[in-house]
Amino acid sequence: EPEVTQTPSHQVTQMGQEVILRCVPISNHLYFYWYRQILGQKVEFLVSFYNNEISEKSEIFDDQFSVERPDGSNFTLKIRSTKLEDSAMYFCASWRDRNQETQYFGPGTRLLVL
Amino acid sequence: AQTVTQSQPEMSVQEAETVTLSCTYDTSENNYYLFWYKQPPSRQMILVIRQEAYKQQNATENRFSVNFQKAAKSFSLKISDSQLGDTAMYFCAFIYTSGNQFYFGTGTSLTVIP
């Protein structure tokens, strides 16, 4: 069965550095998402992406964050200047269409900002 | 504000026994779907069961069933005949029928004891 994949599985970075988290959604899916989960807290929505543009974003998704689908297969989340509070697990998800039963989630990237 | 509360951070159950994970949520809308997701260690979240809010009948999926109480905004998951492979983090979530984003709880870590 097709799966959403994410790389890297773990990333450690210094505060102020840029990071790019990568996701490969399921190939015929049209809707793409990023969520994050700070340790011990709930999974929170960051952004949704459809038809090559952001369709919805949360308050968390400020100017430090950006998303891109550069080549029709990858879906990336960039954090321009990381802060300590960006340390979290970041999940990518994709959805074929709104009639599909659920969004499909990747295994996550654990980001640690030092 | 939309919130999902899972009041049991950790639970354990003996193999072959039954366990119930609780979830309550808060929304003023009427049209939404409710979900339970399972996340095994170091793996992606996968759908366990889905419930349409407009349906009174509780969803079942093999050993998994829900007790959906719409007026009480309660959505508990019952796992019967627990198996070792059920050991995982379980997340309760909902999404509006016209929405993009999931609203998640903080999760319940379930351990099945042999």
CSV table of N, CA, C and O in Angstrom, one decimal, chain A residues 3-4 31 33 35 37 41-43 45 48 55-56 91 95 98 100-103 105-107, chain B residues 3-4 35 37 39 42-45 47 50 91 95-102 104-106:
chain,number,residue,atom,x,y,z
A,3,GLU,N,2.6,4.8,0.8
A,3,GLU,CA,2.7,5.5,2.1
A,3,GLU,C,3.3,6.9,1.9
A,3,GLU,O,4.0,7.1,0.9
A,4,VAL,N,3.0,7.7,2.8
A,4,VAL,CA,3.7,9.0,2.8
A,4,VAL,C,5.1,8.8,3.5
A,4,VAL,O,5.1,8.2,4.5
A,31,TYR,N,-4.1,17.1,-1.9
A,31,TYR,CA,-4.0,18.0,-0.8
A,31,TYR,C,-2.9,17.6,0.1
A,31,TYR,O,-2.7,16.4,0.4
A,33,TYR,N,-0.4,18.6,3.7
A,33,TYR,CA,-0.5,19.2,5.0
A,33,TYR,C,0.8,19.0,5.8
A,33,TYR,O,1.5,18.0,5.6
A,35,TYR,N,1.8,19.1,10.0
A,35,TYR,CA,1.3,19.2,11.4
A,35,TYR,C,2.6,19.2,12.3
A,35,TYR,O,3.6,18.6,11.8
A,37,GLN,N,4.0,18.3,16.5
A,37,GLN,CA,3.6,17.9,17.9
A,37,GLN,C,4.8,18.2,18.8
A,37,GLN,O,5.9,17.5,18.7
A,41,GLN,N,2.5,17.4,24.0
A,41,GLN,CA,1.3,18.2,23.7
A,41,GLN,C,0.6,17.6,22.5
A,41,GLN,O,1.0,16.6,22.0
A,42,LYS,N,-0.5,18.3,22.1
A,42,LYS,CA,-1.3,17.7,21.0
A,42,LYS,C,-0.7,18.0,19.6
A,42,LYS,O,0.2,18.9,19.5
A,43,VAL,N,-1.1,17.2,18.7
A,43,VAL,CA,-0.7,17.4,17.3
A,43,VAL,C,-1.5,18.7,16.8
A,43,VAL,O,-2.7,18.8,17.0
A,45,PHE,N,-2.2,21.6,13.7
A,45,PHE,CA,-2.2,21.9,12.3
A,45,PHE,C,-1.3,23.1,12.0
A,45,PHE,O,-1.3,24.1,12.8
A,48,SER,N,-2.1,23.8,5.1
A,48,SER,CA,-2.6,23.0,4.1
A,48,SER,C,-2.2,23.6,2.7
A,48,SER,O,-2.2,24.8,2.6
A,55,SER,N,-3.7,26.8,1.2
A,55,SER,CA,-5.2,27.0,1.2
A,55,SER,C,-5.6,27.4,2.6
A,55,SER,O,-6.7,28.0,2.8
A,56,GLU,N,-4.9,27.0,3.6
A,56,GLU,CA,-5.2,27.4,5.0
A,56,GLU,C,-3.9,27.3,5.8
A,56,GLU,O,-3.1,26.5,5.6
A,91,PHE,N,4.8,16.3,11.2
A,91,PHE,CA,4.2,15.2,10.4
A,91,PHE,C,3.7,15.9,9.1
A,91,PHE,O,3.1,16.9,9.1
A,95,TRP,N,-3.9,13.8,1.1
A,95,TRP,CA,-5.3,13.4,1.0
A,95,TRP,C,-5.5,13.4,-0.5
A,95,TRP,O,-5.3,14.4,-1.2
A,98,ARG,N,-11.6,15.0,-1.1
A,98,ARG,CA,-12.4,15.1,0.1
A,98,ARG,C,-13.3,13.9,0.3
A,98,ARG,O,-14.0,13.8,1.3
A,100,GLN,N,-12.2,10.9,0.1
A,100,GLN,CA,-11.4,9.8,0.6
A,100,GLN,C,-11.6,9.8,2.2
A,100,GLN,O,-11.8,10.8,2.8
A,101,GLU,N,-11.5,8.6,2.7
A,101,GLU,CA,-11.9,8.4,4.1
A,101,GLU,C,-11.0,9.2,5.1
A,101,GLU,O,-11.5,9.7,6.1
A,102,THR,N,-9.8,9.3,4.8
A,102,THR,CA,-8.9,10.0,5.8
A,102,THR,C,-7.7,10.6,5.1
A,102,THR,O,-7.4,10.2,3.9
A,103,GLN,N,-7.0,11.5,5.7
A,103,GLN,CA,-5.7,11.9,5.3
A,103,GLN,C,-4.7,10.8,5.7
A,103,GLN,O,-4.9,10.1,6.7
A,105,PHE,N,-0.8,9.9,6.9
A,105,PHE,CA,0.2,10.6,7.6
A,105,PHE,C,1.6,9.9,7.4
A,105,PHE,O,1.6,8.7,7.2
A,106,GLY,N,2.6,10.8,7.3
A,106,GLY,CA,4.0,10.2,7.3
A,106,GLY,C,4.4,9.9,8.7
A,106,GLY,O,3.7,10.2,9.7
A,107,PRO,N,5.6,9.3,8.8
A,107,PRO,CA,6.1,8.8,10.1
A,107,PRO,C,6.7,10.0,11.0
A,107,PRO,O,7.0,9.8,12.1
B,3,THR,N,-11.4,21.9,20.7
B,3,THR,CA,-10.5,21.2,21.6
B,3,THR,C,-10.9,19.7,21.6
B,3,THR,O,-12.0,19.4,21.4
B,4,VAL,N,-9.9,18.9,21.7
B,4,VAL,CA,-10.0,17.5,21.9
B,4,VAL,C,-9.3,17.1,23.1
B,4,VAL,O,-8.1,17.4,23.3
B,35,PHE,N,-12.4,10.6,14.5
B,35,PHE,CA,-11.5,9.6,14.1
B,35,PHE,C,-10.7,9.1,15.4
B,35,PHE,O,-10.5,9.8,16.3
B,37,TYR,N,-6.9,7.4,15.6
B,37,TYR,CA,-5.7,7.0,14.9
B,37,TYR,C,-4.8,6.2,15.9
B,37,TYR,O,-4.7,6.5,17.0
B,39,GLN,N,-0.7,5.1,16.4
B,39,GLN,CA,0.7,5.3,16.0
B,39,GLN,C,1.6,4.4,16.7
B,39,GLN,O,2.0,4.6,17.9
B,42,SER,N,7.7,4.7,16.3
B,42,SER,CA,8.5,5.0,15.1
B,42,SER,C,7.8,4.8,13.8
B,42,SER,O,8.4,4.6,12.8
B,43,ARG,N,6.5,4.8,13.8
B,43,ARG,CA,5.7,4.5,12.6
B,43,ARG,C,4.7,5.6,12.4
B,43,ARG,O,4.4,6.4,13.3
B,44,GLN,N,4.1,5.7,11.2
B,44,GLN,CA,3.1,6.7,11.0
B,44,GLN,C,1.8,6.4,11.6
B,44,GLN,O,1.5,5.3,11.9
B,45,MET,N,1.0,7.5,11.8
B,45,MET,CA,-0.4,7.3,12.3
B,45,MET,C,-1.2,6.6,11.2
B,45,MET,O,-1.2,7.0,10.0
B,47,LEU,N,-5.2,5.1,10.4
B,47,LEU,CA,-6.6,5.2,10.8
B,47,LEU,C,-7.1,3.9,11.4
B,47,LEU,O,-6.9,2.8,10.8
B,50,ARG,N,-13.5,5.5,11.9
B,50,ARG,CA,-14.0,6.8,11.6
B,50,ARG,C,-15.5,6.8,11.9
B,50,ARG,O,-16.2,5.8,11.7
B,91,PHE,N,-4.6,8.4,19.1
B,91,PHE,CA,-5.0,9.8,19.0
B,91,PHE,C,-6.5,9.9,18.6
B,91,PHE,O,-6.9,9.2,17.6
B,95,ILE,N,-12.5,16.4,12.3
B,95,ILE,CA,-12.4,17.4,11.2
B,95,ILE,C,-13.8,17.8,10.7
B,95,ILE,O,-14.7,16.9,10.7
B,96,TYR,N,-14.0,19.0,10.4
B,96,TYR,CA,-15.3,19.5,9.9
B,96,TYR,C,-15.5,18.9,8.5
B,96,TYR,O,-14.5,18.8,7.7
B,97,THR,N,-16.7,18.7,8.1
B,97,THR,CA,-16.9,18.1,6.8
B,97,THR,C,-16.5,19.0,5.7
B,97,THR,O,-16.1,18.5,4.6
B,98,SER,N,-16.5,20.3,5.9
B,98,SER,CA,-16.0,21.2,4.9
B,98,SER,C,-14.6,21.7,5.2
B,98,SER,O,-14.1,22.6,4.5
B,99,GLY,N,-14.0,21.2,6.2
B,99,GLY,CA,-12.7,21.7,6.7
B,99,GLY,C,-11.5,21.0,6.1
B,99,GLY,O,-11.6,20.0,5.4
B,100,ASN,N,-10.3,21.6,6.4
B,100,ASN,CA,-9.1,21.0,5.9
B,100,ASN,C,-8.2,20.4,7.1
B,100,ASN,O,-7.5,19.4,6.8
B,101,GLN,N,-8.4,20.9,8.2
B,101,GLN,CA,-7.4,20.5,9.3
B,101,GLN,C,-8.1,19.6,10.3
B,101,GLN,O,-9.2,19.7,10.6
B,102,PHE,N,-7.2,18.7,10.8
B,102,PHE,CA,-7.6,17.9,11.9
B,102,PHE,C,-7.4,18.6,13.2
B,102,PHE,O,-6.4,19.3,13.3
B,104,PHE,N,-6.6,17.5,17.0
B,104,PHE,CA,-6.1,16.2,17.7
B,104,PHE,C,-6.1,16.4,19.2
B,104,PHE,O,-5.9,17.5,19.7
B,105,GLY,N,-6.3,15.3,19.9
B,105,GLY,CA,-6.0,15.2,21.3
B,105,GLY,C,-4.5,15.0,21.5
B,105,GLY,O,-3.7,14.8,20.6
B,106,THR,N,-4.2,14.9,22.8
B,106,THR,CA,-2.7,14.7,23.2
B,106,THR,C,-2.3,13.3,23.1
B,106,THR,O,-1.1,13.0,23.2
